[in-house]
PDB file of C-alpha atoms in Angstrom:
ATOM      1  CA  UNK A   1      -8.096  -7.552  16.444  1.00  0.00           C
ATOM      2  CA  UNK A   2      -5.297  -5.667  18.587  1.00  0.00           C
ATOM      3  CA  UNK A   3      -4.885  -2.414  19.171  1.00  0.00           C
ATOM      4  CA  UNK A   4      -1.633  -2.743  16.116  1.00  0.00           C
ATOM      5  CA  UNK A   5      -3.878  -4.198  13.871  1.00  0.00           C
ATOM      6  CA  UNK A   6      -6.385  -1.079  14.456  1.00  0.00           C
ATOM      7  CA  UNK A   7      -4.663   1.598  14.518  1.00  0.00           C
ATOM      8  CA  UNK A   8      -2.603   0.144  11.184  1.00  0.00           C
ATOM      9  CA  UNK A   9      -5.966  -0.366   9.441  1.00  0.00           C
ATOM     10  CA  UNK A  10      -7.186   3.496  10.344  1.00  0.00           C
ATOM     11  CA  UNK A  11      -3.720   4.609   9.209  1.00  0.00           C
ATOM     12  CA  UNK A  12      -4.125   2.552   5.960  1.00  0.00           C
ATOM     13  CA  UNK A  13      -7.914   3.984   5.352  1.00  0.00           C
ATOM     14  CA  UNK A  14      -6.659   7.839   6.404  1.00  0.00           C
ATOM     15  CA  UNK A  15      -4.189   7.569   3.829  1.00  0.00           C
ATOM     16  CA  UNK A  16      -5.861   6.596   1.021  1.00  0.00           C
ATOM     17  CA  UNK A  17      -8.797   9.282   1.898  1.00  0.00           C
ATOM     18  CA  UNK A  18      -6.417  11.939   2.252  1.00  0.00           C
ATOM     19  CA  UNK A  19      -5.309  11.302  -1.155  1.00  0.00           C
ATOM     20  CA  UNK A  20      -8.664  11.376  -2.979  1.00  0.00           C
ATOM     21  CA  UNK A  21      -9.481  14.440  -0.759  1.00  0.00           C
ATOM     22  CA  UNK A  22      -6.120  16.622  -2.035  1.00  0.00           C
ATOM     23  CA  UNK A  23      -7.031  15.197  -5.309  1.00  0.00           C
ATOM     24  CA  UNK A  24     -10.689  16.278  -5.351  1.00  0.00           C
ATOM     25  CA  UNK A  25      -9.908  19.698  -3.461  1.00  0.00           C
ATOM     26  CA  UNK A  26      -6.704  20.462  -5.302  1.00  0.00           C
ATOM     27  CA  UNK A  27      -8.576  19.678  -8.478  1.00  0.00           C
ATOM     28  CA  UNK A  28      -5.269  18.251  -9.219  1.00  0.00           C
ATOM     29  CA  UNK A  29      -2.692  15.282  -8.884  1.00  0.00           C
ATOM     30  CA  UNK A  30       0.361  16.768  -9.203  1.00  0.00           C
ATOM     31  CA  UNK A  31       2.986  15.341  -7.857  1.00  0.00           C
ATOM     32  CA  UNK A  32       1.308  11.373  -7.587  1.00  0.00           C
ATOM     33  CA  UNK A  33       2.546   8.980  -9.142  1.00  0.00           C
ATOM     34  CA  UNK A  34      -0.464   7.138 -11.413  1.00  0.00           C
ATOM     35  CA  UNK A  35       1.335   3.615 -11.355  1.00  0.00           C
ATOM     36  CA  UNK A  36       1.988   3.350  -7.935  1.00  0.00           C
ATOM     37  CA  UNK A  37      -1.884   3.851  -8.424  1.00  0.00           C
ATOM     38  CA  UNK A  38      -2.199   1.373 -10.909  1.00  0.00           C
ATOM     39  CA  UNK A  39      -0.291  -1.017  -8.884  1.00  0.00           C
ATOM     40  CA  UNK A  40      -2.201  -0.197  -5.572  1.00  0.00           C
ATOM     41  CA  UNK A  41      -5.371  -1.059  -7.516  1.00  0.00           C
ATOM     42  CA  UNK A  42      -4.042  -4.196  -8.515  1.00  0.00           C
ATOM     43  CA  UNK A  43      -2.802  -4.862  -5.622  1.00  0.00           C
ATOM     44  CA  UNK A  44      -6.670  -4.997  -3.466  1.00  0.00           C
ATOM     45  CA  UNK A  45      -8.255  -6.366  -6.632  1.00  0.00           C
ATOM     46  CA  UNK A  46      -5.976  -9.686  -6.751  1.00  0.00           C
ATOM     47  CA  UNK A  47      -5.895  -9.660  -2.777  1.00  0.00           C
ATOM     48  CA  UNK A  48      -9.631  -9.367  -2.093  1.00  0.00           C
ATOM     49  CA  UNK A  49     -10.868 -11.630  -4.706  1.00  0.00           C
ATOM     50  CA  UNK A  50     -11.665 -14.020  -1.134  1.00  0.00           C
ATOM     51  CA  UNK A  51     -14.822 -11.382  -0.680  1.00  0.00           C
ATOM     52  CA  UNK A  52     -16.335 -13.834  -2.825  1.00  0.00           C
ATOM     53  CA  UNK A  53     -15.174 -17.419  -1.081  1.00  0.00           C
ATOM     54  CA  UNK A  54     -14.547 -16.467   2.517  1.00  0.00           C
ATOM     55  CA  UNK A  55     -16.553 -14.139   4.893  1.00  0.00           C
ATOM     56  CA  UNK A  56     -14.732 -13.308   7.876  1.00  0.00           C
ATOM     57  CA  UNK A  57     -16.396 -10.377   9.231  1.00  0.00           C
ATOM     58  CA  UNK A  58     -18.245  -7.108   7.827  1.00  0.00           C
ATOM     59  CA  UNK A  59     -15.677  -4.966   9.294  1.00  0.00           C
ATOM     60  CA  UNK A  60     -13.322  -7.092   6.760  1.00  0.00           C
ATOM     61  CA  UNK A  61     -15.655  -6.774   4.015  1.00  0.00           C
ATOM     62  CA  UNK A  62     -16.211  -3.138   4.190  1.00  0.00           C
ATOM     63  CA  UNK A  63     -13.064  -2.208   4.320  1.00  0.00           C
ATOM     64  CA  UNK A  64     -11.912  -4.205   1.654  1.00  0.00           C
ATOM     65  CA  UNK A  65     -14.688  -2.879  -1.027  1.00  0.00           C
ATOM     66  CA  UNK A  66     -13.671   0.575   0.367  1.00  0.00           C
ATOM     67  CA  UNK A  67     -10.111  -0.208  -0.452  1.00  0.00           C
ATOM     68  CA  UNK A  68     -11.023  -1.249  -4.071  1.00  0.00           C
ATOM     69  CA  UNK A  69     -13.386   1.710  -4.855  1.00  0.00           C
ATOM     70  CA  UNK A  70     -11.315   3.927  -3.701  1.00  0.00           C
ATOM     71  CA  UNK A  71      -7.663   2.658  -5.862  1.00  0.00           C
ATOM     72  CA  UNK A  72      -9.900   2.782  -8.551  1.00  0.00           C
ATOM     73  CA  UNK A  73     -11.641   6.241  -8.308  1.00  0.00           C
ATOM     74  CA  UNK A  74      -8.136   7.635  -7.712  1.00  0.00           C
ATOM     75  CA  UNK A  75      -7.279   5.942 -10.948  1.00  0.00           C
ATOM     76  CA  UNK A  76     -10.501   7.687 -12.641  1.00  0.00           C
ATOM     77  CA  UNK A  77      -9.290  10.834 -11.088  1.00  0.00           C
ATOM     78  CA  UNK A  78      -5.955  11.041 -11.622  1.00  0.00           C
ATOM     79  CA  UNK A  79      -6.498   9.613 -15.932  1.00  0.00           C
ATOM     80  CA  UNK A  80      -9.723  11.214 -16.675  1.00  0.00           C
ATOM     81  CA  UNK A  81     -11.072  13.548 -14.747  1.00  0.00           C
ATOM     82  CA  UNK A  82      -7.844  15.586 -13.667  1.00  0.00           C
ATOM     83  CA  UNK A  83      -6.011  13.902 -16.132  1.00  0.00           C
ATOM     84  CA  UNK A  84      -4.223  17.368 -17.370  1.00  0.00           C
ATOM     85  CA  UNK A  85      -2.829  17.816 -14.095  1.00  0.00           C
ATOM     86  CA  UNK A  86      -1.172  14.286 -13.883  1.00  0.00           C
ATOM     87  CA  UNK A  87       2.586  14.836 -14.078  1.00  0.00           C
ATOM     88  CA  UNK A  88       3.536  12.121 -16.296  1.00  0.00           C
ATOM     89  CA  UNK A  89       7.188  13.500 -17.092  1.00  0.00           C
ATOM     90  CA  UNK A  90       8.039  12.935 -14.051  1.00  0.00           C
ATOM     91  CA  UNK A  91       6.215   9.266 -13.366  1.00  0.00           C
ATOM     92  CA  UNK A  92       8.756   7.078 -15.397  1.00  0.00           C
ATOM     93  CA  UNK A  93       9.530   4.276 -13.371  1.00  0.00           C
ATOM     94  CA  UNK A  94       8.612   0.697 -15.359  1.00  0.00           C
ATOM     95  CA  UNK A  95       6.645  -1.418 -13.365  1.00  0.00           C
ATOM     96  CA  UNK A  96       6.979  -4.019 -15.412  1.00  0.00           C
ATOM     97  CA  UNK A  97      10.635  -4.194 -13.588  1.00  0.00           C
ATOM     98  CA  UNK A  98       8.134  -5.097 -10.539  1.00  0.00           C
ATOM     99  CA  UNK A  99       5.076  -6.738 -11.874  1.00  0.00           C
ATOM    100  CA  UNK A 100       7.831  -9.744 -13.960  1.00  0.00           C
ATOM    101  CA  UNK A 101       9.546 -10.514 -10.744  1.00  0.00           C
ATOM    102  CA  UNK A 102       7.082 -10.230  -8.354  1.00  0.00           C
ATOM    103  CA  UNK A 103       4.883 -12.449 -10.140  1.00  0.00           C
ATOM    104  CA  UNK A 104       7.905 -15.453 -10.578  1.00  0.00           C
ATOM    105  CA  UNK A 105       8.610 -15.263  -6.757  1.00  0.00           C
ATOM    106  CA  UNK A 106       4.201 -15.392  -6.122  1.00  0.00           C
ATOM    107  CA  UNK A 107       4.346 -18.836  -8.111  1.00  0.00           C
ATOM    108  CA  UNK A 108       7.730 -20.150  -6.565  1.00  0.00           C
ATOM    109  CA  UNK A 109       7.367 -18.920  -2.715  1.00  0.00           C
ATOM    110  CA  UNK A 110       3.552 -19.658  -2.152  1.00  0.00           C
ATOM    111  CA  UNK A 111       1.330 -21.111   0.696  1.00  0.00           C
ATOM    112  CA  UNK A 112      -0.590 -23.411  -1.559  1.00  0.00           C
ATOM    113  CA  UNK A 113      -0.470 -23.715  -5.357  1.00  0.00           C
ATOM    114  CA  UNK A 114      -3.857 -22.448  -5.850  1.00  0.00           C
ATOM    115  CA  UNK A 115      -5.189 -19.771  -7.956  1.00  0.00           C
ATOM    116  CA  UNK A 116      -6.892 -17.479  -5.059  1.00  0.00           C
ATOM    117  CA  UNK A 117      -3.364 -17.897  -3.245  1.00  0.00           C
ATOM    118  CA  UNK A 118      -0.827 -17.538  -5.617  1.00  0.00           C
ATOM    119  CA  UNK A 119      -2.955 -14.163  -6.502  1.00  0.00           C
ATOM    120  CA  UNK A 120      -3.133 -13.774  -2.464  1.00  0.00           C
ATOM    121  CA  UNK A 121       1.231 -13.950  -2.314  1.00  0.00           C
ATOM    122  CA  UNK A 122       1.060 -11.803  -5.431  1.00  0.00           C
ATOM    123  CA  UNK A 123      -0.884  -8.855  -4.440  1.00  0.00           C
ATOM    124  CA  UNK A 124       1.286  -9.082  -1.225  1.00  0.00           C
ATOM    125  CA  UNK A 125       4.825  -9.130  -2.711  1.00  0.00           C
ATOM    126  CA  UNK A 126       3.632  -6.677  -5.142  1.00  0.00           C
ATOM    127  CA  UNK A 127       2.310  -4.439  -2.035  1.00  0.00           C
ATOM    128  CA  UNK A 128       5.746  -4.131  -0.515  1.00  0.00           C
ATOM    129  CA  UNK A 129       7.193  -2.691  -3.366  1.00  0.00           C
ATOM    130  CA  UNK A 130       4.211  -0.606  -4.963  1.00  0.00           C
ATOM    131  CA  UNK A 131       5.093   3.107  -3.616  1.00  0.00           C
ATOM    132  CA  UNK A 132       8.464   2.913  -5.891  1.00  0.00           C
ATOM    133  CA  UNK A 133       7.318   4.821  -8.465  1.00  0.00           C
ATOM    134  CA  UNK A 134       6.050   7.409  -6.206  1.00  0.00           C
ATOM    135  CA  UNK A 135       9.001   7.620  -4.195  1.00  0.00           C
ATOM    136  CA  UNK A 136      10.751   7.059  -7.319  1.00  0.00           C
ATOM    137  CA  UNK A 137       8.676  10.420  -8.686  1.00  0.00           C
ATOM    138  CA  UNK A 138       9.813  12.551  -5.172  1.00  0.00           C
ATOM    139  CA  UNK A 139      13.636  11.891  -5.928  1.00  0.00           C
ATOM    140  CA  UNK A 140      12.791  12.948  -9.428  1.00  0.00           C
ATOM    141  CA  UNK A 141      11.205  16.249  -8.749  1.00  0.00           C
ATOM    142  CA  UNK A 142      12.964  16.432  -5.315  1.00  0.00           C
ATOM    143  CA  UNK A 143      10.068  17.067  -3.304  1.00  0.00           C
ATOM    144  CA  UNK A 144       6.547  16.607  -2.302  1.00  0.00           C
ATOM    145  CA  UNK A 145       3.633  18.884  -1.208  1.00  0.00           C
ATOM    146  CA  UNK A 146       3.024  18.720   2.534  1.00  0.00           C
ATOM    147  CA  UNK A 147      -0.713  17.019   1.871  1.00  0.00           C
ATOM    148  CA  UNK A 148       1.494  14.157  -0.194  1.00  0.00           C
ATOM    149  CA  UNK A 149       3.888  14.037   2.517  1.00  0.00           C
ATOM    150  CA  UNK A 150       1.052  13.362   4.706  1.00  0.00           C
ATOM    151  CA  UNK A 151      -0.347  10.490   2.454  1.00  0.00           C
ATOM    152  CA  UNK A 152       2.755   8.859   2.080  1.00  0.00           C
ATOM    153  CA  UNK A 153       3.730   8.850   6.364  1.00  0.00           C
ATOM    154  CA  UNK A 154      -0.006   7.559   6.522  1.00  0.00           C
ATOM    155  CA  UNK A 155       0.425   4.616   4.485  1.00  0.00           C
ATOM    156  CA  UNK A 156       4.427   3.743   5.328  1.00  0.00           C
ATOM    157  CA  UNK A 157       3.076   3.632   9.225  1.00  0.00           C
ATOM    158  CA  UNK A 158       0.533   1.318   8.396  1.00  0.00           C
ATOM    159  CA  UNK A 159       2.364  -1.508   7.196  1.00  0.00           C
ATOM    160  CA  UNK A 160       4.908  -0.968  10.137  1.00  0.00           C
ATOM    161  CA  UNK A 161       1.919  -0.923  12.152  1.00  0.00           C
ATOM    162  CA  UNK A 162       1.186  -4.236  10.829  1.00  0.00           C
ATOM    163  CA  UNK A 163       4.680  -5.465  11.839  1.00  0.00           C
ATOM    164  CA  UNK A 164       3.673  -4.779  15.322  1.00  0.00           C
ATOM    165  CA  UNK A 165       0.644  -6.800  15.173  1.00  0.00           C
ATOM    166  CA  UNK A 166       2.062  -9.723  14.083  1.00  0.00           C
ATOM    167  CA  UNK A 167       4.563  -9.739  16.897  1.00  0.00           C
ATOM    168  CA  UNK A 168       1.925  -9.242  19.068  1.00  0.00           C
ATOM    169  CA  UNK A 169       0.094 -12.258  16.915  1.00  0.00           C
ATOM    170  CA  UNK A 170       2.933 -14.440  17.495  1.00  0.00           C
ATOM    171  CA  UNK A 171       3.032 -14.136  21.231  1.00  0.00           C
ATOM    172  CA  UNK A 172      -0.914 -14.265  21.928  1.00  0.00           C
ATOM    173  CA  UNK A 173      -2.244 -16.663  19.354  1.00  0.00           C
ATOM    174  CA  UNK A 174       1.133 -18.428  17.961  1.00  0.00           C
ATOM    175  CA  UNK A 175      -0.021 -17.225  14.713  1.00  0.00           C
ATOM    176  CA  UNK A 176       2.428 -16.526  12.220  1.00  0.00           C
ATOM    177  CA  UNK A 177       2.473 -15.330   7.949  1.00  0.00           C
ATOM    178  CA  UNK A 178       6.042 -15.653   7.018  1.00  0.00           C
ATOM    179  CA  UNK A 179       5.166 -14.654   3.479  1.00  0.00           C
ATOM    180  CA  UNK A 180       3.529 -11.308   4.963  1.00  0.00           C
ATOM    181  CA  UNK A 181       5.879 -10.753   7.730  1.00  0.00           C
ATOM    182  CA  UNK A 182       8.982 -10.428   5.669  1.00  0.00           C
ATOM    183  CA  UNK A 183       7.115  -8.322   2.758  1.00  0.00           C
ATOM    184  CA  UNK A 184       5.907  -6.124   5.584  1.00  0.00           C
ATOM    185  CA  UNK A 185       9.484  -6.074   6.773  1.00  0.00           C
ATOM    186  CA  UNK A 186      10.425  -4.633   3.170  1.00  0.00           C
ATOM    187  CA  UNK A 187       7.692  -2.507   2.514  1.00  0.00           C
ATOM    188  CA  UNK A 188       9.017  -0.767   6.071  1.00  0.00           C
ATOM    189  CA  UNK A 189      12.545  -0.492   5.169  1.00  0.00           C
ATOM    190  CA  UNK A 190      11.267   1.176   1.987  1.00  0.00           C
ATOM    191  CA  UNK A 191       9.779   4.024   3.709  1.00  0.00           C
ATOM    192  CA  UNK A 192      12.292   4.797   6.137  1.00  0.00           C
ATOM    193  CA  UNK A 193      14.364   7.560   4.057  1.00  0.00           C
ATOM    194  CA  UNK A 194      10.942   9.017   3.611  1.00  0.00           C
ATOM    195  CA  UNK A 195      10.216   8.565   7.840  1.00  0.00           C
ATOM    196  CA  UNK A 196      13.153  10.311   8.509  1.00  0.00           C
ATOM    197  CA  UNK A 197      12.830  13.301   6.072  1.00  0.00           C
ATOM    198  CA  UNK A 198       9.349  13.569   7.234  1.00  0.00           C
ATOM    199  CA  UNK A 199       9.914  13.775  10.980  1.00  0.00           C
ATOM    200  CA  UNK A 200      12.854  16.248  10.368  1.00  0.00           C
ATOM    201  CA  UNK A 201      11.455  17.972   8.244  1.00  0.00           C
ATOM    202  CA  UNK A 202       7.320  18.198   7.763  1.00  0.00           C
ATOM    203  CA  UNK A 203       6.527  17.445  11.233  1.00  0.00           C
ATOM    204  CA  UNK A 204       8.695  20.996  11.966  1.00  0.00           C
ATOM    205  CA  UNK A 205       6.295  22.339   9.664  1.00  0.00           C
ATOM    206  CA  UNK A 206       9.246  22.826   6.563  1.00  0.00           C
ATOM    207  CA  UNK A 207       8.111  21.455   2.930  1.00  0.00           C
ATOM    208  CA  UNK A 208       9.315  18.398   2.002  1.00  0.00           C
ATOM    209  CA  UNK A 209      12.583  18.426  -0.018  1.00  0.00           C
ATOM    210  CA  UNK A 210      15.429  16.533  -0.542  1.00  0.00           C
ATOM    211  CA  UNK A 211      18.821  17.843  -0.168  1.00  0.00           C
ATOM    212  CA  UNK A 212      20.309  18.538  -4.099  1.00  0.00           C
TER     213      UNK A 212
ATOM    214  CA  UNK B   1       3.611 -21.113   8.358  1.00  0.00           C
ATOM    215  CA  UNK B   2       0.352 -22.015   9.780  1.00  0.00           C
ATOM    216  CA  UNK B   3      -1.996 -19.530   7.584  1.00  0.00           C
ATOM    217  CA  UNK B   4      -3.063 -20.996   4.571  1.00  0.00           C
ATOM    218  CA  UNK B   5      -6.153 -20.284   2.171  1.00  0.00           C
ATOM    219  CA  UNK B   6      -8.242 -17.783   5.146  1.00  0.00           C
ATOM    220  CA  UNK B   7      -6.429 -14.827   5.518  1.00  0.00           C
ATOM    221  CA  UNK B   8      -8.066 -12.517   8.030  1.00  0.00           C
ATOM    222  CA  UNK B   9      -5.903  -9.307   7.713  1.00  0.00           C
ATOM    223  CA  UNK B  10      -6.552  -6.398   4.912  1.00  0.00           C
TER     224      UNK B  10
END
């Protein structure tokens, strides 16, 4: 564990309680996208399926059945409970258009042919590309509420974080996840529209909208 | 690649 890894990990955590917190305070989840949601919950539940084969520590554990629990109470929050605030109109984007291709490339461009690891590739190829149909959702509506803004800067830095700690990784331990590096490398590029709009524009305390 | 099967990351 390096300070990278860390801070990534508390950036990944904040973000995903700040969004069940606007949720539950807001009483509403306007402006989230539900299958980046859907997609996010897939994402931890084919990724952490090694809770069951291989213990590494409890920090690991925990926050791994924090991650799941949470993806899927936002999902129960966002298509039950607040379910008349969920802005469906505006959350088009077909995931299928993610989940076909991402799951070809999981089977072809794998560490081992195994079940627990072609899910393990899956869950992170699918990762990089998950927030589409929330950033997807701001171009739609052309903007986002500050607390969204927030979420989404939370969880773009972590996976940059993460870029960090592998470099780090490299040099200290020779350890290296091509597979991981170069979907964290796309996941990052993803956000960076959404890092720049948010430093020039939410960080000087302005709402977040996108020029017309 | 060295990381195969234990992944120790989130």
């Amino acid at each position: 564990m390096n300070v990278f890894r860390l801070a990534g990990d508390i950036s990944h955590l904040l973000a995903i309680i700040v969004l069940v917190i606007k949720i539950w305070k807001t009483r509403s989840c306007a402006g989230i996208s539900g299958r980046s949601q859907i997609l996010f919950a897939l994402v931890y539940t084919t990724r952490y399926l090694d809770l069951f084969t291989n213990f590494i520590s409890a920090y690991n554990s925990a926050m791994k059945i924090f991650f799941i629990v949470a993806s899927y109470a936002t999902i129960f929050l966002m298509y039950s409970k607040f379910r008349a605030t969920y802005d469906h109109n505006h959350d088009t984007f077909r995931i299928e258009f993610l989940i076909v291709p991402v799951s070809g490339l999981a089977l072809l461009v794998n560490h081992d042919f195994t079940p627990l690891e072609i899910l393990w590739t899956f869950s992170i190829y699918l990762e990089s590309v998950a927030i589409l149909p929330q950033l997807f959702m701001v171009s739609k509506t052309g903007e986002a509420e500050t607390i969204t803004s927030h979420y989404l800067f939370a969880l773009g830095s972590y996976r940059t974080l993460y870029l960090f700690n592998w470099i780090y990784r490299y040099y200290a331990e020779g350890f290296y996840d091509l597979i991981a590096i170069i979907a964290g490398l796309v996941q990052s590029v993803l956000y960076c529209d959404f890092f720049y709009l948010y430093i020039t524009k939410v960080l000087k305390g302005k709402r977040l909208s996108l020029p017309a | 690649d060295t990381n195969s099967e234990i992944h120790d990351e989130l």
